[in-house]
mmCIF file of N, CA, C and O in Angstrom:
data_model
loop_
_atom_site.group_PDB
_atom_site.id
_atom_site.type_symbol
_atom_site.label_atom_id
_atom_site.label_comp_id
_atom_site.label_asym_id
_atom_site.label_seq_id
_atom_site.Cartn_x
_atom_site.Cartn_y
_atom_site.Cartn_z
ATOM 1 N N MET A 17 -94.089 81.002 9.833
ATOM 2 C CA MET A 17 -93.783 82.157 9.009
ATOM 3 C C MET A 17 -94.695 83.312 9.386
ATOM 4 O O MET A 17 -95.892 83.134 9.583
ATOM 5 N N ASP A 18 -94.131 84.475 9.439
ATOM 6 C CA ASP A 18 -94.898 85.663 9.798
ATOM 7 C C ASP A 18 -95.521 86.370 8.595
ATOM 8 O O ASP A 18 -96.460 87.137 8.742
ATOM 9 N N THR A 19 -94.985 86.132 7.415
ATOM 10 C CA THR A 19 -95.495 86.821 6.227
ATOM 11 C C THR A 19 -95.997 85.817 5.202
ATOM 12 O O THR A 19 -95.594 84.662 5.188
ATOM 13 N N VAL A 20 -96.885 86.291 4.367
ATOM 14 C CA VAL A 20 -97.414 85.475 3.276
ATOM 15 C C VAL A 20 -96.967 86.119 1.972
ATOM 16 O O VAL A 20 -97.179 87.311 1.758
ATOM 17 N N ASP A 21 -96.324 85.326 1.126
ATOM 18 C CA ASP A 21 -95.873 85.825 -0.170
ATOM 19 C C ASP A 21 -96.737 85.224 -1.266
ATOM 20 O O ASP A 21 -97.000 84.024 -1.265
ATOM 21 N N ASP A 22 -97.185 86.056 -2.166
ATOM 22 C CA ASP A 22 -97.917 85.600 -3.338
ATOM 23 C C ASP A 22 -97.015 85.737 -4.549
ATOM 24 O O ASP A 22 -96.369 86.768 -4.739
ATOM 25 N N PHE A 23 -96.988 84.708 -5.369
ATOM 26 C CA PHE A 23 -96.195 84.727 -6.582
ATOM 27 C C PHE A 23 -97.120 84.536 -7.774
ATOM 28 O O PHE A 23 -98.032 83.731 -7.732
ATOM 29 N N GLU A 24 -96.872 85.301 -8.821
ATOM 30 C CA GLU A 24 -97.669 85.178 -10.030
ATOM 31 C C GLU A 24 -96.725 84.926 -11.202
ATOM 32 O O GLU A 24 -95.828 85.732 -11.461
ATOM 33 N N PRO A 25 -96.902 83.816 -11.908
ATOM 34 C CA PRO A 25 -96.036 83.539 -13.056
ATOM 35 C C PRO A 25 -96.343 84.510 -14.197
ATOM 36 O O PRO A 25 -97.487 84.668 -14.603
ATOM 37 N N VAL A 26 -95.312 85.195 -14.668
ATOM 38 C CA VAL A 26 -95.472 86.198 -15.715
ATOM 39 C C VAL A 26 -94.381 85.993 -16.759
ATOM 40 O O VAL A 26 -93.228 85.757 -16.420
ATOM 41 N N CYS A 27 -94.761 86.088 -17.999
ATOM 42 C CA CYS A 27 -93.823 86.035 -19.113
ATOM 43 C C CYS A 27 -93.357 87.463 -19.379
ATOM 44 O O CYS A 27 -94.135 88.396 -19.285
ATOM 45 N N TYR A 28 -92.086 87.635 -19.670
ATOM 46 C CA TYR A 28 -91.604 88.958 -20.059
ATOM 47 C C TYR A 28 -90.585 88.796 -21.179
ATOM 48 O O TYR A 28 -90.043 87.723 -21.394
ATOM 49 N N PHE A 29 -90.338 89.875 -21.908
ATOM 50 C CA PHE A 29 -89.457 89.842 -23.065
ATOM 51 C C PHE A 29 -88.326 90.838 -22.881
ATOM 52 O O PHE A 29 -88.545 91.970 -22.456
ATOM 53 N N ALA A 30 -87.118 90.435 -23.226
ATOM 54 C CA ALA A 30 -85.943 91.298 -23.077
ATOM 55 C C ALA A 30 -85.921 92.420 -24.108
ATOM 56 O O ALA A 30 -85.205 93.403 -23.933
ATOM 57 N N ASP A 31 -86.705 92.301 -25.169
ATOM 58 C CA ASP A 31 -86.673 93.320 -26.224
ATOM 59 C C ASP A 31 -87.651 94.463 -25.987
ATOM 60 O O ASP A 31 -87.872 95.288 -26.862
ATOM 61 N N GLY A 32 -88.241 94.524 -24.804
ATOM 62 C CA GLY A 32 -89.098 95.640 -24.463
ATOM 63 C C GLY A 32 -90.584 95.420 -24.674
ATOM 64 O O GLY A 32 -91.391 96.233 -24.240
ATOM 65 N N ARG A 33 -90.957 94.314 -25.342
ATOM 66 C CA ARG A 33 -92.384 94.037 -25.509
ATOM 67 C C ARG A 33 -93.000 93.719 -24.156
ATOM 68 O O ARG A 33 -92.343 93.194 -23.274
ATOM 69 N N ARG A 34 -94.261 94.034 -24.028
ATOM 70 C CA ARG A 34 -94.970 93.760 -22.777
ATOM 71 C C ARG A 34 -95.208 92.263 -22.634
ATOM 72 O O ARG A 34 -95.618 91.589 -23.569
ATOM 73 N N GLY A 35 -94.967 91.731 -21.465
ATOM 74 C CA GLY A 35 -95.209 90.329 -21.182
ATOM 75 C C GLY A 35 -96.669 90.067 -20.859
ATOM 76 O O GLY A 35 -97.514 90.940 -21.026
ATOM 77 N N TYR A 36 -96.952 88.882 -20.388
ATOM 78 C CA TYR A 36 -98.328 88.535 -20.049
ATOM 79 C C TYR A 36 -98.343 87.507 -18.929
ATOM 80 O O TYR A 36 -97.357 86.814 -18.668
ATOM 81 N N SER A 37 -99.462 87.419 -18.262
ATOM 82 C CA SER A 37 -99.621 86.519 -17.127
ATOM 83 C C SER A 37 -99.833 85.080 -17.599
ATOM 84 O O SER A 37 -100.515 84.829 -18.583
ATOM 85 N N LEU A 38 -99.226 84.171 -16.896
ATOM 86 C CA LEU A 38 -99.395 82.742 -17.162
ATOM 87 C C LEU A 38 -100.277 82.099 -16.092
ATOM 88 O O LEU A 38 -100.466 80.893 -16.074
ATOM 89 N N LYS A 39 -100.817 82.925 -15.248
ATOM 90 C CA LYS A 39 -101.540 82.486 -14.048
ATOM 91 C C LYS A 39 -102.642 81.465 -14.323
ATOM 92 O O LYS A 39 -102.773 80.490 -13.591
ATOM 93 N N TYR A 40 -103.412 81.660 -15.359
ATOM 94 C CA TYR A 40 -104.559 80.785 -15.588
ATOM 95 C C TYR A 40 -104.328 79.769 -16.707
ATOM 96 O O TYR A 40 -105.274 79.115 -17.147
ATOM 97 N N MET A 41 -103.081 79.644 -17.168
ATOM 98 C CA MET A 41 -102.790 78.671 -18.222
ATOM 99 C C MET A 41 -102.673 77.267 -17.629
ATOM 100 O O MET A 41 -102.092 77.081 -16.555
ATOM 101 N N ARG A 42 -103.195 76.325 -18.362
ATOM 102 C CA ARG A 42 -102.983 74.921 -17.992
ATOM 103 C C ARG A 42 -101.585 74.522 -18.447
ATOM 104 O O ARG A 42 -100.942 75.212 -19.226
ATOM 105 N N ARG A 43 -101.121 73.406 -17.969
ATOM 106 C CA ARG A 43 -99.777 72.915 -18.299
ATOM 107 C C ARG A 43 -99.584 72.818 -19.812
ATOM 108 O O ARG A 43 -98.577 73.270 -20.352
ATOM 109 N N GLU A 44 -100.552 72.245 -20.502
ATOM 110 C CA GLU A 44 -100.449 72.065 -21.951
ATOM 111 C C GLU A 44 -100.399 73.409 -22.676
ATOM 112 O O GLU A 44 -99.669 73.578 -23.646
ATOM 113 N N GLU A 45 -101.160 74.370 -22.189
ATOM 114 C CA GLU A 45 -101.159 75.701 -22.795
ATOM 115 C C GLU A 45 -99.814 76.388 -22.597
ATOM 116 O O GLU A 45 -99.306 77.064 -23.503
ATOM 117 N N MET A 46 -99.233 76.213 -21.425
ATOM 118 C CA MET A 46 -97.947 76.819 -21.142
ATOM 119 C C MET A 46 -96.854 76.200 -22.020
ATOM 120 O O MET A 46 -96.014 76.914 -22.578
ATOM 121 N N LEU A 47 -96.869 74.894 -22.173
ATOM 122 C CA LEU A 47 -95.896 74.230 -23.045
ATOM 123 C C LEU A 47 -96.050 74.693 -24.491
ATOM 124 O O LEU A 47 -95.063 74.960 -25.183
ATOM 125 N N THR A 48 -97.289 74.813 -24.947
ATOM 126 C CA THR A 48 -97.548 75.305 -26.301
ATOM 127 C C THR A 48 -97.020 76.722 -26.463
ATOM 128 O O THR A 48 -96.411 77.068 -27.477
ATOM 129 N N ASP A 49 -97.226 77.552 -25.455
ATOM 130 C CA ASP A 49 -96.757 78.931 -25.512
ATOM 131 C C ASP A 49 -95.233 78.990 -25.573
ATOM 132 O O ASP A 49 -94.666 79.763 -26.352
ATOM 133 N N VAL A 50 -94.559 78.184 -24.782
ATOM 134 C CA VAL A 50 -93.089 78.156 -24.795
ATOM 135 C C VAL A 50 -92.592 77.752 -26.181
ATOM 136 O O VAL A 50 -91.692 78.387 -26.745
ATOM 137 N N LEU A 51 -93.185 76.714 -26.747
ATOM 138 C CA LEU A 51 -92.775 76.262 -28.080
ATOM 139 C C LEU A 51 -93.064 77.315 -29.144
ATOM 140 O O LEU A 51 -92.251 77.554 -30.045
ATOM 141 N N ARG A 52 -94.185 77.989 -29.043
ATOM 142 C CA ARG A 52 -94.534 79.035 -30.008
ATOM 143 C C ARG A 52 -93.538 80.194 -29.939
ATOM 144 O O ARG A 52 -93.084 80.696 -30.969
ATOM 145 N N GLN A 53 -93.180 80.600 -28.733
ATOM 146 C CA GLN A 53 -92.210 81.690 -28.583
ATOM 147 C C GLN A 53 -90.824 81.261 -29.068
ATOM 148 O O GLN A 53 -90.091 82.059 -29.676
ATOM 149 N N TYR A 54 -90.455 80.003 -28.829
ATOM 150 C CA TYR A 54 -89.162 79.501 -29.299
ATOM 151 C C TYR A 54 -89.122 79.460 -30.825
ATOM 152 O O TYR A 54 -88.134 79.872 -31.442
ATOM 153 N N GLU A 55 -90.195 78.999 -31.455
ATOM 154 C CA GLU A 55 -90.261 78.972 -32.919
ATOM 155 C C GLU A 55 -90.181 80.392 -33.487
ATOM 156 O O GLU A 55 -89.522 80.626 -34.498
ATOM 157 N N ARG A 56 -90.823 81.333 -32.823
ATOM 158 C CA ARG A 56 -90.753 82.727 -33.251
ATOM 159 C C ARG A 56 -89.319 83.231 -33.182
ATOM 160 O O ARG A 56 -88.826 83.901 -34.086
ATOM 161 N N TYR A 57 -88.626 82.895 -32.102
ATOM 162 C CA TYR A 57 -87.227 83.296 -31.934
ATOM 163 C C TYR A 57 -86.351 82.683 -33.033
ATOM 164 O O TYR A 57 -85.519 83.378 -33.633
ATOM 165 N N ILE A 58 -86.528 81.413 -33.326
ATOM 166 C CA ILE A 58 -85.739 80.738 -34.364
ATOM 167 C C ILE A 58 -85.967 81.405 -35.724
ATOM 168 O O ILE A 58 -85.019 81.642 -36.475
ATOM 169 N N ARG A 59 -87.224 81.709 -36.044
ATOM 170 C CA ARG A 59 -87.514 82.406 -37.314
ATOM 171 C C ARG A 59 -86.843 83.777 -37.350
ATOM 172 O O ARG A 59 -86.328 84.215 -38.375
ATOM 173 N N MET A 60 -86.831 84.447 -36.208
ATOM 174 C CA MET A 60 -86.266 85.774 -36.141
ATOM 175 C C MET A 60 -84.745 85.740 -36.350
ATOM 176 O O MET A 60 -84.209 86.571 -37.086
ATOM 177 N N ILE A 61 -84.040 84.808 -35.732
ATOM 178 C CA ILE A 61 -82.586 84.772 -35.896
ATOM 179 C C ILE A 61 -82.188 84.286 -37.282
ATOM 180 O O ILE A 61 -81.084 84.555 -37.739
ATOM 181 N N ALA A 62 -83.076 83.571 -37.958
ATOM 182 C CA ALA A 62 -82.784 83.111 -39.314
ATOM 183 C C ALA A 62 -82.879 84.261 -40.313
ATOM 184 O O ALA A 62 -82.317 84.180 -41.408
ATOM 185 N N ASN A 63 -83.559 85.330 -39.946
ATOM 186 C CA ASN A 63 -83.742 86.477 -40.819
ATOM 187 C C ASN A 63 -82.740 87.558 -40.412
ATOM 188 O O ASN A 63 -82.840 88.141 -39.344
ATOM 189 N N SER A 64 -81.765 87.854 -41.275
ATOM 190 C CA SER A 64 -80.674 88.763 -40.919
ATOM 191 C C SER A 64 -81.135 90.189 -40.635
ATOM 192 O O SER A 64 -80.405 90.949 -40.000
ATOM 193 N N LYS A 65 -82.314 90.594 -41.085
ATOM 194 C CA LYS A 65 -82.748 91.972 -40.813
ATOM 195 C C LYS A 65 -83.030 92.211 -39.334
ATOM 196 O O LYS A 65 -83.154 93.346 -38.903
ATOM 197 N N HIS A 66 -83.103 91.158 -38.532
ATOM 198 C CA HIS A 66 -83.374 91.301 -37.096
ATOM 199 C C HIS A 66 -82.104 91.314 -36.252
ATOM 200 O O HIS A 66 -82.186 91.372 -35.032
ATOM 201 N N ASN A 67 -80.934 91.276 -36.864
ATOM 202 C CA ASN A 67 -79.691 91.255 -36.095
ATOM 203 C C ASN A 67 -79.574 92.416 -35.127
ATOM 204 O O ASN A 67 -79.043 92.267 -34.040
ATOM 205 N N LEU A 68 -80.086 93.553 -35.508
ATOM 206 C CA LEU A 68 -80.036 94.720 -34.645
ATOM 207 C C LEU A 68 -80.713 94.444 -33.304
ATOM 208 O O LEU A 68 -80.274 94.910 -32.260
ATOM 209 N N TYR A 69 -81.765 93.678 -33.296
ATOM 210 C CA TYR A 69 -82.526 93.412 -32.086
ATOM 211 C C TYR A 69 -82.011 92.226 -31.287
ATOM 212 O O TYR A 69 -82.348 92.074 -30.127
ATOM 213 N N LEU A 70 -81.222 91.363 -31.908
ATOM 214 C CA LEU A 70 -80.841 90.121 -31.253
ATOM 215 C C LEU A 70 -79.441 90.121 -30.664
ATOM 216 O O LEU A 70 -79.146 89.349 -29.771
ATOM 217 N N PHE A 71 -78.571 90.967 -31.175
ATOM 218 C CA PHE A 71 -77.186 90.915 -30.734
ATOM 219 C C PHE A 71 -76.748 92.275 -30.235
ATOM 220 O O PHE A 71 -76.938 93.289 -30.900
ATOM 221 N N ASP A 72 -76.153 92.290 -29.085
ATOM 222 C CA ASP A 72 -75.634 93.516 -28.499
ATOM 223 C C ASP A 72 -74.146 93.577 -28.808
ATOM 224 O O ASP A 72 -73.348 92.932 -28.151
ATOM 225 N N LYS A 73 -73.771 94.344 -29.819
ATOM 226 C CA LYS A 73 -72.375 94.401 -30.236
ATOM 227 C C LYS A 73 -71.482 94.936 -29.134
ATOM 228 O O LYS A 73 -70.317 94.570 -29.030
ATOM 229 N N LYS A 74 -71.998 95.799 -28.273
ATOM 230 C CA LYS A 74 -71.224 96.368 -27.181
ATOM 231 C C LYS A 74 -70.764 95.272 -26.216
ATOM 232 O O LYS A 74 -69.650 95.327 -25.693
ATOM 233 N N ASN A 75 -71.599 94.270 -25.968
ATOM 234 C CA ASN A 75 -71.277 93.216 -25.005
ATOM 235 C C ASN A 75 -70.925 91.898 -25.662
ATOM 236 O O ASN A 75 -70.789 90.902 -24.994
ATOM 237 N N ASP A 76 -70.799 91.873 -26.985
ATOM 238 C CA ASP A 76 -70.490 90.649 -27.708
ATOM 239 C C ASP A 76 -69.009 90.331 -27.548
ATOM 240 O O ASP A 76 -68.152 91.127 -27.933
ATOM 241 N N GLU A 77 -68.701 89.174 -26.993
ATOM 242 C CA GLU A 77 -67.307 88.806 -26.737
ATOM 243 C C GLU A 77 -66.707 87.962 -27.844
ATOM 244 O O GLU A 77 -65.599 87.515 -27.762
ATOM 245 N N THR A 78 -67.450 87.709 -28.945
ATOM 246 C CA THR A 78 -66.899 86.893 -30.036
ATOM 247 C C THR A 78 -66.252 87.729 -31.089
ATOM 248 O O THR A 78 -66.419 88.878 -31.219
#
């Protein structure tokens, strides 16, 4: 190979919030972070006041 590519694992959010680097996280920390973000998402969709942020009516096919 003639070139060297560096990759850095980064978390990002579709809602515009700034993401963060996962570069120095251990496996257990990364799993905890994924579960924490998933729980946050579940709480958010359970609360109807967040519908504006979660569903794009323009592209909703249902």
